[in-house]
């Protein structure tokens, strides 16, 4: 019953159709179908797009287009998961964002999409995210990992500020922190006390797996 | 006056009606969607002059009449005076002035891997660029963004100080954390003019700092570079025509503001377009489509009568090789042929990430070749040489022993300084050297022989006084930590400070 809607949802993501994914999500909720199943289907669709990107068959606009299509359905499905009191299974929960003062979105969105495709529950806080907003996001979503991006040498120090804020609030030991972006180097990541750095988006997924103690 | 003069009709990549279509698209974007400017004083000034302003959204909509009036008010060419008047420039019209393409770091010339530049490398870098004849002026940075032991907030000002000390050419500056306040003070104290910067955050947005910088330079009566920064497919449409429209709207918004702050402000608009590398998301700087975008902008801004700076010639290659050569050569050749007024060209190794003097020396040769091409072909009785052809006649006649040849060959041939032009036997017996080795030898020669004209002792004192004022300002603003200041002060104790 209703499997055709799941198929339509999956297809809508792979053809980057935001309107259609949203429609499918609303129909799924209306028919009282299992929202966890819907989430699995979406993750699988994103994984397929991510794999195509990895093989060099698909390109950045395809990856970002699929992510945007999924984004149209995610809040509806998550609301339903909350309503029915179900628990979402994932490799771990990750809060991600580009730090305050920095409005670069592409690298961060790539990483968020590939992390989702890799099986993580990802909450994307967007760009220009303050230390306080990171703190709220981490608490609200019980994040296992915080992922921060900074493209500019002038905004990279903001990553240090976020880590210091977490230390002050006594949250630093409860979370793993990974950093990336054009301005970040391995040495810088170490100097600010991050748990990991990788210069590439696929590398970030492997890094998140390592931080969670998972094998790929 | 330095710079290359283009005696050829500029290359036209757009038809008349296509220019009109782009202009109409630009005016529509400026009026219907408008531009976000996060600066209250700018919004008030624009509103007072007829713009429609939404203060909540910080959005400005520009009426056509004002846009066209301000395009007319901006000078079509302007004087850019250098510390040594011999190096002063006229920017605009049919001249192309080339400048330094900076990089965040330097590279190891044996491995071509990036690493931070030392203070000495910054000063030596400036000195080498001062010696290269086709470097007509300096862009911001020294050529490196960072100085060893210098706190990041002081890098812009240390860079300007190094360039004023080690070069007599015309200088540009950027802006970061109020650095422009001290840059203007330093220039005024030394008695020179500098070209300021206001940068757009595409799409269609200006941050407060950029607008503040525009106010500071225009009010000081200094020229201003208004820099776009779109990546096609990311912050602009993927189509060249659409990207030209939005870039036009973005830079013209800044030009209008500059003309309202102070009518007649000297403005150099920069078409700083790149494409998105659809694999990594990074800008793809080496693409031919950038040449096409720049050529279109050059044609449109010639129509507007406003000087244009093309996208900095950043290659995607990681070292001077075949790819790097074509990526850079296409850019400078198209810039020269299509009527760019300035291009940041010399020394960029990979994107904006690295710069090296060896690359700058190689670029001095290709720049010279383009300058030669732009001069065009001299055609008159003497160069046609018909009488001489009669005189020499068929074999065994030849031209090698003629006074005409002795006079003209050096004017007609361009002689690259670091190119391999040996015969096979010579090349094999001298170690099969490539242009890279020759460029390295030329670099060592310049470092051993070139002595930049020093500042007067009073000018030198003034530079250091302004630097010290800036250090205190940033220390009080907490932009320099105690630890950074200790390292910085210690480096300043060097016996060869400020040079190493």
XYZ file of C-alpha atoms in Angstrom:
716
model
C 0.000 0.000 0.000
C 1.312 3.369 -0.958
C 4.679 2.120 -2.183
C 4.123 4.083 -5.383
C 4.354 7.331 -3.347
C 7.696 6.188 -1.943
C 8.888 5.465 -5.453
C 7.678 8.863 -6.598
C 9.487 10.480 -3.661
C 12.717 8.720 -4.545
C 12.368 9.619 -8.208
C 11.579 13.273 -7.413
C 14.883 13.580 -5.556
C 16.856 12.046 -8.404
C 15.272 14.461 -10.886
C 15.777 17.443 -8.503
C 12.037 18.271 -8.285
C 11.419 20.215 -5.051
C 7.681 20.652 -5.641
C 7.212 16.943 -6.229
C 9.203 15.835 -3.146
C 7.150 18.176 -0.990
C 3.913 16.850 -2.488
C 5.016 13.234 -1.903
C 5.973 14.028 1.704
C 2.576 15.587 2.411
C 0.788 12.637 0.795
C 2.812 10.167 2.878
C 1.837 11.969 6.060
C -1.785 12.197 5.003
C -1.878 8.456 4.333
C -0.247 7.870 7.729
C 2.595 5.909 6.212
C 5.759 5.118 8.189
C 7.879 8.308 8.177
C 11.041 6.346 9.014
C 10.542 4.348 5.835
C 10.194 7.612 3.899
C 13.422 8.887 5.403
C 15.193 5.663 4.377
C 13.932 6.083 0.835
C 15.163 9.676 0.692
C 18.556 8.756 2.107
C 18.868 5.966 -0.446
C 17.985 8.381 -3.269
C 20.578 10.887 -2.079
C 23.099 8.051 -1.750
C 22.507 7.138 -5.406
C 23.116 10.744 -6.449
C 26.185 10.874 -4.183
C 27.511 7.681 -5.779
C 26.952 9.138 -9.254
C 28.912 12.208 -8.157
C 31.654 9.973 -6.779
C 31.877 8.092 -10.088
C 32.196 11.378 -11.976
C 28.884 10.870 -13.804
C 27.035 13.605 -11.956
C 28.243 17.112 -11.149
C 27.877 19.647 -8.381
C 24.588 21.170 -9.661
C 23.090 17.638 -9.615
C 24.271 16.982 -6.061
C 23.067 20.344 -4.762
C 19.828 20.042 -6.757
C 19.066 16.650 -5.160
C 19.906 18.016 -1.713
C 17.542 20.959 -2.256
C 14.780 18.572 -3.399
C 15.255 16.459 -0.274
C 15.299 19.568 1.882
C 11.760 20.360 0.712
C 10.480 17.093 2.187
C 12.689 16.667 5.271
C 10.903 19.047 7.695
C 7.528 17.475 6.865
C 8.836 13.953 7.445
C 10.719 14.944 10.610
C 7.629 16.590 12.041
C 5.752 13.323 11.447
C 8.511 11.266 13.075
C 8.204 13.477 16.147
C 4.401 13.245 16.108
C 4.306 9.431 16.030
C 7.108 9.265 18.603
C 9.388 7.140 16.419
C 13.178 7.139 16.741
C 15.310 7.702 13.737
C 18.274 5.381 13.261
C 21.418 6.811 11.819
C 25.173 6.481 12.046
C 25.125 9.599 14.197
C 23.743 13.074 14.423
C 25.742 15.911 12.864
C 25.155 19.645 13.165
C 26.848 21.532 10.330
C 27.233 25.174 9.327
C 29.501 27.898 7.947
C 30.800 30.108 10.751
C 29.752 33.660 11.590
C 31.001 36.314 9.169
C 31.311 33.794 6.338
C 28.595 33.358 3.731
C 30.155 30.604 1.630
C 27.657 27.820 1.175
C 28.829 25.461 -1.592
C 31.497 23.443 0.234
C 29.375 23.129 3.361
C 26.327 21.980 1.354
C 28.434 19.391 -0.501
C 29.701 17.960 2.777
C 26.206 17.983 4.331
C 24.761 16.157 1.317
C 27.454 13.498 1.221
C 27.157 12.992 5.010
C 23.403 12.469 4.567
C 24.106 10.067 1.721
C 26.557 8.288 4.001
C 23.817 7.570 6.551
C 24.211 10.394 9.081
C 21.336 12.493 10.389
C 22.466 15.942 9.334
C 21.117 19.271 10.573
C 22.351 22.083 8.323
C 22.286 25.407 10.170
C 23.272 27.255 6.988
C 25.765 30.111 6.675
C 26.878 32.978 8.935
C 26.145 30.812 12.023
C 27.074 32.356 15.378
C 28.690 30.391 18.215
C 25.405 30.723 20.139
C 23.399 29.245 17.254
C 25.823 26.311 16.991
C 25.401 25.778 20.728
C 21.587 25.787 20.450
C 21.666 23.452 17.431
C 23.925 20.967 19.197
C 21.755 20.896 22.322
C 18.456 20.697 20.456
C 19.516 17.898 18.118
C 21.720 15.983 20.590
C 24.521 16.141 18.061
C 27.369 13.619 18.144
C 29.476 15.687 15.754
C 29.810 19.404 15.042
C 31.066 20.212 11.526
C 32.178 23.792 10.801
C 33.225 25.409 7.543
C 35.177 28.631 6.900
C 36.433 29.704 3.501
C 38.272 32.877 4.411
C 41.406 33.384 6.488
C 39.535 36.221 8.205
C 36.702 33.949 9.391
C 38.716 30.822 10.256
C 39.409 32.139 13.815
C 35.637 32.020 14.403
C 35.970 28.201 14.545
C 38.263 28.633 17.538
C 35.668 30.903 19.138
C 32.930 28.257 18.756
C 35.165 25.617 20.348
C 35.967 27.974 23.238
C 32.244 28.618 23.711
C 31.589 24.870 23.913
C 34.397 24.537 26.466
C 32.926 27.306 28.572
C 29.519 25.636 28.498
C 31.014 22.292 29.488
C 29.932 20.661 26.213
C 33.312 20.191 24.541
C 33.906 16.661 25.857
C 30.462 15.480 24.792
C 30.942 16.111 21.083
C 33.420 15.452 18.281
C 34.372 18.464 16.174
C 35.423 18.410 12.530
C 36.433 21.465 10.541
C 36.986 22.264 6.873
C 36.889 24.972 4.228
C 39.353 26.754 1.981
C 41.101 28.621 4.797
C 41.624 25.579 7.028
C 44.743 23.436 7.227
C 45.613 20.367 9.283
C 47.866 22.505 11.506
C 45.171 25.103 12.059
C 42.628 22.382 12.949
C 45.034 20.967 15.522
C 45.867 24.395 16.931
C 42.219 25.162 17.703
C 41.647 21.725 19.240
C 39.368 20.215 16.575
C 39.130 16.412 16.434
C 39.537 16.182 12.686
C 40.030 17.959 9.364
C 39.771 16.867 5.759
C 40.224 19.003 2.652
C 37.619 17.128 0.559
C 33.888 16.404 0.861
C 34.164 12.601 0.443
C 37.063 12.693 2.923
C 34.767 14.440 5.401
C 32.385 11.456 5.332
C 35.240 9.034 6.076
C 36.384 11.363 8.840
C 32.900 11.450 10.410
C 32.814 7.634 10.335
C 36.193 7.496 12.083
C 35.095 10.015 14.692
C 32.017 7.863 15.421
C 34.211 4.758 15.642
C 32.520 3.240 12.598
C 34.116 1.308 9.804
C 33.323 2.345 6.250
C 53.928 57.072 -19.094
C 54.012 53.293 -18.918
C 51.517 50.723 -20.134
C 50.791 49.167 -23.497
C 49.022 51.182 -26.160
C 46.545 49.329 -28.322
C 46.700 50.631 -31.869
C 44.346 47.932 -33.176
C 40.574 48.184 -33.326
C 39.332 46.243 -30.278
C 37.982 42.744 -30.754
C 34.179 42.732 -30.733
C 32.465 39.667 -29.300
C 29.000 41.242 -29.117
C 26.817 42.681 -31.869
C 25.290 46.145 -31.403
C 21.867 44.759 -30.460
C 23.467 42.321 -28.011
C 25.164 45.197 -26.171
C 21.799 46.947 -26.010
C 20.105 43.786 -24.689
C 22.718 43.444 -21.930
C 22.400 47.121 -21.012
C 18.597 46.842 -20.821
C 18.901 43.680 -18.686
C 21.301 45.516 -16.368
C 18.935 48.466 -15.938
C 16.027 46.107 -15.269
C 17.950 44.207 -12.562
C 19.023 47.500 -10.956
C 15.460 48.811 -10.873
C 13.305 45.704 -10.248
C 15.414 43.539 -7.919
C 18.008 46.121 -6.932
C 21.069 45.627 -4.776
C 21.465 45.047 -1.041
C 23.774 47.565 0.655
C 24.346 47.070 4.354
C 25.220 50.682 5.081
C 22.752 53.247 6.418
C 24.597 56.340 5.219
C 24.826 54.877 1.713
C 21.111 54.067 1.709
C 20.257 57.639 2.749
C 22.543 59.142 0.105
C 21.077 56.912 -2.609
C 17.499 57.684 -1.541
C 18.207 61.414 -1.581
C 19.360 61.046 -5.187
C 16.262 59.301 -6.453
C 16.780 55.632 -5.629
C 13.931 53.618 -4.104
C 15.224 52.355 -0.741
C 13.794 49.638 1.491
C 15.551 50.189 4.837
C 14.374 46.885 6.378
C 15.806 44.825 3.550
C 18.645 47.338 2.993
C 17.691 47.132 -0.670
C 18.312 49.871 -3.216
C 16.547 50.151 -6.543
C 18.336 52.374 -9.045
C 16.428 54.453 -11.633
C 17.759 54.429 -15.196
C 18.377 58.195 -15.346
C 20.637 58.177 -12.294
C 22.559 55.107 -13.513
C 23.255 56.642 -16.905
C 24.134 60.026 -15.415
C 26.670 58.437 -13.030
C 28.187 56.349 -15.848
C 28.742 59.642 -17.673
C 30.218 61.340 -14.584
C 32.867 58.669 -14.012
C 36.093 59.691 -15.818
C 36.833 57.640 -18.945
C 40.514 57.672 -18.064
C 42.483 58.922 -15.130
C 45.947 59.755 -13.924
C 47.478 57.276 -11.486
C 50.560 59.020 -10.110
C 53.427 56.826 -8.897
C 56.141 57.632 -6.312
C 58.525 58.000 -9.247
C 56.712 60.108 -11.911
C 58.405 57.962 -14.597
C 56.122 55.138 -13.444
C 52.891 57.183 -13.383
C 50.033 55.768 -15.470
C 47.020 56.923 -17.436
C 44.408 54.249 -16.760
C 41.674 53.963 -19.401
C 41.267 54.651 -23.097
C 43.313 52.422 -25.371
C 45.983 51.457 -22.826
C 46.505 48.186 -20.996
C 48.399 48.397 -17.709
C 49.493 45.133 -16.155
C 49.913 44.471 -12.452
C 50.884 41.817 -9.970
C 48.648 38.747 -9.507
C 49.132 38.043 -5.807
C 48.938 34.751 -3.924
C 48.218 33.761 -0.355
C 51.517 31.879 -0.061
C 54.730 31.304 -1.936
C 55.929 27.951 -3.347
C 59.131 25.997 -3.043
C 60.598 26.378 -6.559
C 61.986 22.823 -6.460
C 58.819 20.978 -5.441
C 56.237 23.684 -6.320
C 54.469 22.923 -3.046
C 52.922 25.869 -1.161
C 54.321 27.320 2.063
C 54.028 30.665 3.926
C 56.316 33.473 2.740
C 58.890 35.012 5.064
C 59.240 38.764 5.571
C 62.350 38.717 3.375
C 60.504 36.886 0.603
C 57.786 39.547 0.692
C 60.339 42.342 0.346
C 62.373 40.471 -2.292
C 59.166 39.695 -4.178
C 58.355 43.412 -4.353
C 61.878 44.249 -5.437
C 61.792 41.741 -8.319
C 58.395 43.038 -9.476
C 59.747 46.589 -9.252
C 62.480 45.563 -11.706
C 60.194 43.890 -14.273
C 59.333 46.382 -17.029
C 55.897 44.935 -17.862
C 54.686 45.208 -14.247
C 53.110 48.645 -14.586
C 51.604 48.828 -11.095
C 50.993 46.808 -7.946
C 47.688 45.250 -6.862
C 47.066 44.896 -3.094
C 49.386 42.422 -1.315
C 53.123 42.128 -1.363
C 52.776 39.788 -3.488
C 51.808 37.402 -0.655
C 48.719 37.809 1.554
C 50.560 36.741 4.666
C 53.783 37.773 6.391
C 55.624 35.444 8.723
C 55.326 36.708 12.338
C 52.850 39.462 11.393
C 49.310 39.253 12.903
C 46.699 38.790 10.111
C 45.048 42.182 10.781
C 48.379 43.940 10.081
C 49.192 42.051 6.854
C 47.502 44.589 4.512
C 49.388 47.513 6.043
C 52.750 45.751 6.301
C 52.207 44.887 2.637
C 51.594 48.504 1.653
C 54.651 49.589 3.665
C 56.807 46.969 1.925
C 55.561 48.036 -1.509
C 56.084 51.741 -0.825
C 59.580 50.999 0.465
C 60.694 48.618 -2.285
C 58.962 50.003 -5.365
C 58.352 53.373 -6.985
C 55.384 52.075 -8.984
C 51.697 52.978 -8.450
C 50.045 51.048 -5.599
C 46.593 49.582 -4.825
C 45.237 48.618 -1.428
C 42.437 46.381 -0.192
C 40.339 46.766 2.943
C 39.976 44.651 6.062
C 39.037 45.665 9.604
C 39.522 49.412 8.906
C 42.971 48.868 7.346
C 42.038 51.509 4.742
C 42.073 54.257 7.414
C 45.768 53.617 7.990
C 46.535 52.936 4.308
C 45.183 56.384 3.399
C 47.151 57.962 6.288
C 50.337 56.221 5.182
C 49.907 57.358 1.568
C 49.173 60.937 2.630
C 52.128 60.973 5.017
C 54.471 59.796 2.244
C 52.875 62.101 -0.325
C 51.565 59.548 -2.798
C 48.171 58.497 -4.175
C 46.849 54.952 -3.889
C 43.974 53.076 -5.549
C 41.402 51.850 -2.999
C 39.038 48.913 -3.156
C 35.341 48.241 -2.673
C 34.318 44.611 -3.239
C 30.901 43.159 -3.998
C 29.604 40.013 -2.300
C 27.690 38.423 -5.183
C 24.907 38.005 -5.889
C 23.788 41.633 -5.668
C 25.108 42.443 -2.184
C 27.541 44.896 -0.607
C 28.711 44.365 2.950
C 29.123 47.278 5.314
C 32.940 47.181 5.303
C 33.103 47.388 1.505
C 30.772 50.392 1.393
C 32.669 52.069 4.238
C 35.872 51.611 2.227
C 34.213 53.290 -0.796
C 33.250 56.281 1.385
C 36.743 56.582 2.849
C 38.578 56.536 -0.494
C 36.104 58.718 -2.403
C 35.993 61.284 0.420
C 39.800 61.353 0.512
C 39.742 62.179 -3.213
C 41.474 58.922 -4.103
C 40.606 56.576 -6.987
C 38.540 53.471 -6.264
C 38.511 49.968 -7.718
C 35.026 48.395 -7.609
C 35.441 44.646 -7.735
C 32.846 42.097 -8.813
C 33.518 38.536 -7.778
C 30.945 36.259 -9.311
C 31.399 32.595 -10.101
C 29.285 31.569 -13.079
C 26.907 28.782 -12.069
C 27.325 29.607 -8.359
C 26.782 33.261 -7.509
C 25.772 34.189 -11.067
C 23.891 32.475 -13.904
C 25.884 29.752 -15.682
C 25.320 31.549 -18.996
C 27.924 34.147 -19.970
C 25.263 36.662 -21.067
C 23.348 36.339 -17.781
C 26.553 36.550 -15.766
C 27.540 39.728 -17.621
C 24.131 41.275 -16.829
C 24.280 40.582 -13.084
C 27.966 41.549 -12.832
C 27.166 44.807 -14.628
C 24.352 45.547 -12.186
C 26.605 44.778 -9.208
C 29.558 46.922 -10.212
C 27.423 49.781 -11.543
C 25.648 49.985 -8.150
C 29.047 50.695 -6.580
C 29.982 53.123 -9.340
C 26.746 55.094 -8.777
C 27.462 55.262 -5.044
C 31.034 56.467 -5.653
C 29.812 59.219 -7.997
C 27.232 60.335 -5.433
C 29.771 60.402 -2.585
C 32.013 62.594 -4.706
C 31.133 63.356 -8.339
C 34.006 62.640 -10.705
C 35.604 60.042 -8.417
C 38.123 58.082 -10.459
C 36.707 54.561 -10.751
C 38.250 51.376 -12.114
C 35.613 48.647 -12.418
C 36.842 45.076 -12.079
C 35.073 42.248 -13.898
C 36.318 39.506 -11.576
C 34.365 36.589 -13.023
C 35.239 32.924 -12.825
C 33.335 29.690 -13.393
C 32.448 27.107 -10.770
C 34.522 23.961 -10.962
C 31.472 21.660 -10.917
C 33.515 18.888 -9.334
C 34.930 20.727 -6.315
C 32.882 23.915 -6.033
C 36.063 25.996 -6.135
C 36.417 28.763 -8.732
C 37.767 27.430 -12.053
C 40.027 30.315 -13.002
C 41.701 28.997 -16.125
C 38.627 28.647 -18.364
C 38.286 30.180 -21.809
C 34.722 31.264 -20.898
C 36.303 33.785 -18.505
C 38.106 35.324 -21.479
C 34.740 35.535 -23.267
C 33.061 37.166 -20.253
C 35.906 39.673 -19.902
C 35.872 40.460 -23.627
C 32.128 41.186 -23.437
C 32.608 43.425 -20.378
C 35.499 45.241 -22.076
C 33.288 45.990 -25.056
C 30.403 47.212 -22.884
C 32.588 49.395 -20.643
C 34.255 50.983 -23.671
C 30.706 51.993 -24.591
C 30.134 53.329 -21.056
C 33.499 55.106 -21.151
C 34.615 53.636 -17.821
C 37.994 51.887 -17.364
C 37.800 48.132 -16.793
C 40.070 45.661 -14.989
C 39.725 42.041 -16.193
C 39.603 38.888 -14.049
C 43.008 38.342 -12.442
C 45.012 35.862 -14.524
C 44.938 32.937 -12.131
C 45.812 29.538 -13.602
C 44.434 26.231 -12.347
C 47.789 24.543 -12.983
C 50.022 24.034 -9.932
C 53.326 25.003 -11.502
C 54.612 26.777 -14.604
C 53.938 24.167 -17.274
C 52.052 23.786 -20.559
C 48.630 24.228 -18.888
C 49.725 27.233 -16.874
C 51.166 28.867 -19.979
C 48.020 28.579 -22.079
C 45.758 29.537 -19.195
C 47.732 32.740 -18.610
C 48.601 33.553 -22.228
C 44.975 33.364 -23.431
C 43.939 35.727 -20.644
C 46.507 38.419 -21.328
C 46.149 38.167 -25.099
C 42.344 38.435 -25.012
C 42.601 41.295 -22.488
C 44.979 43.136 -24.798
C 42.961 42.552 -27.946
C 39.510 43.225 -26.517
C 40.428 46.472 -24.795
C 40.890 45.734 -21.081
C 42.513 48.694 -19.306
C 44.191 46.717 -16.552
C 44.924 43.087 -15.759
C 46.546 41.539 -12.685
C 48.873 39.138 -14.415
C 52.354 38.565 -13.038
C 53.410 35.774 -10.741
C 50.266 33.803 -9.880
C 51.183 30.108 -9.764
C 47.906 28.428 -8.723
C 44.680 30.414 -8.370
C 44.892 33.047 -5.671
C 46.676 30.577 -3.442
C 50.278 30.912 -4.612
C 52.659 33.378 -6.258
C 56.345 33.093 -7.150
C 58.889 35.490 -8.720
C 60.007 32.817 -11.221
C 56.457 32.765 -12.581
C 56.428 36.586 -12.619
C 59.600 36.589 -14.715
C 58.080 34.116 -17.201
C 54.965 36.311 -17.301
C 57.114 39.365 -18.032
C 58.020 37.713 -21.341
C 54.490 36.745 -22.418
C 53.230 40.186 -21.308
C 55.891 41.807 -23.469
C 54.794 39.713 -26.434
C 51.194 40.867 -26.037
C 52.326 44.477 -25.629
C 54.234 44.105 -28.872
C 51.187 42.649 -30.648
C 48.988 45.519 -29.423
C 51.305 48.093 -30.994
C 50.218 46.733 -34.358
C 52.099 46.834 -37.634
C 53.833 50.036 -38.667
C 53.035 50.723 -42.328
C 54.742 53.637 -44.100
C 57.268 54.175 -46.868
C 60.181 53.227 -44.665
C 58.663 50.049 -43.237
C 57.244 48.973 -46.615
C 60.883 49.070 -47.790
C 60.002 48.825 -51.479
C 63.148 50.708 -52.526
C 65.258 48.373 -50.404
C 63.598 45.325 -51.987
C 64.516 46.745 -55.436
C 68.077 47.291 -54.239
C 68.591 43.767 -52.833
C 66.824 41.918 -55.623
C 66.926 38.088 -56.043
C 69.587 35.683 -54.636
C 72.463 36.235 -53.861
C 70.980 39.458 -52.410
C 70.057 39.485 -48.691
C 68.988 41.944 -46.027
C 71.271 41.025 -43.130
C 73.922 43.642 -43.899
C 71.538 46.532 -44.478
C 71.267 49.619 -42.244
C 67.459 49.239 -42.527
C 67.715 45.816 -40.871
C 70.033 47.083 -38.138
C 67.564 49.841 -37.354
C 64.324 47.914 -37.607
C 64.790 44.344 -36.420
C 64.971 45.345 -32.747
C 61.817 47.393 -33.103
C 59.940 44.621 -34.876
C 61.130 41.563 -32.936
C 60.297 41.101 -29.290
C 63.126 39.386 -27.437
C 61.947 37.282 -24.492
C 64.480 37.244 -21.667
C 63.854 33.810 -20.200
C 62.938 31.797 -23.304
C 65.039 28.942 -24.657
C 66.043 29.996 -28.183
C 69.129 27.803 -28.543
C 69.914 25.337 -31.331
C 69.755 21.626 -30.498
C 73.586 21.278 -30.125
C 73.761 24.355 -27.879
C 70.790 23.151 -25.829
C 72.338 19.684 -25.317
C 75.754 21.010 -24.392
C 74.375 23.512 -21.838
C 72.382 21.044 -19.758
C 69.051 21.083 -21.685
C 67.828 24.086 -19.738
C 64.191 25.193 -20.013
C 62.664 28.625 -19.533
C 62.217 27.730 -15.851
C 65.974 27.596 -15.307
C 66.510 30.788 -17.287
C 63.817 32.532 -15.245
C 65.488 31.381 -12.049
C 68.824 32.757 -13.244
C 67.161 36.066 -14.105
C 65.572 36.146 -10.634
C 68.993 35.698 -9.004
C 70.457 38.399 -11.247
C 67.704 40.868 -10.347
C 68.069 40.145 -6.624
C 71.822 40.706 -6.875
C 71.634 43.875 -8.940
C 68.318 45.708 -8.530
C 68.249 48.363 -5.822
C 64.790 49.921 -5.471
C 64.851 53.688 -4.913
C 64.623 54.097 -1.129
C 62.211 56.400 0.692
C 63.620 59.591 2.181
C 64.399 59.242 5.882
C 61.387 61.408 6.685
C 59.065 59.258 4.520
C 60.494 56.149 6.184
C 59.765 57.587 9.644
C 56.208 58.390 8.590
C 55.591 54.830 7.310
C 56.755 53.355 10.600
C 54.753 55.916 12.601
C 51.500 54.946 10.820
C 52.289 51.224 11.212
C 52.783 51.744 14.938
C 49.514 53.664 15.181
C 47.733 50.749 13.469
C 49.377 48.193 15.779
C 48.059 50.084 18.802
C 44.596 50.412 17.253
C 44.320 46.663 16.582
C 45.797 45.779 19.977
C 43.108 47.886 21.649
C 40.445 46.265 19.448
C 41.696 42.841 20.593
C 42.533 41.850 17.036
C 46.136 41.167 18.093
C 46.660 38.778 21.008
C 49.470 39.231 23.560
C 51.158 36.161 22.128
C 50.970 37.473 18.536
C 52.298 40.866 19.637
C 55.276 39.284 21.411
C 56.228 37.316 18.280
C 55.669 40.424 16.117
C 57.774 42.711 18.342
C 60.529 40.121 18.477
C 60.630 39.920 14.672
C 60.891 43.717 14.592
C 64.128 43.502 16.583
C 65.842 41.922 13.557
C 68.961 43.925 12.575
C 67.672 44.094 9.004
C 64.137 45.153 9.925
C 61.953 45.931 7.989
C 63.536 43.962 5.138
C 63.969 40.633 6.942
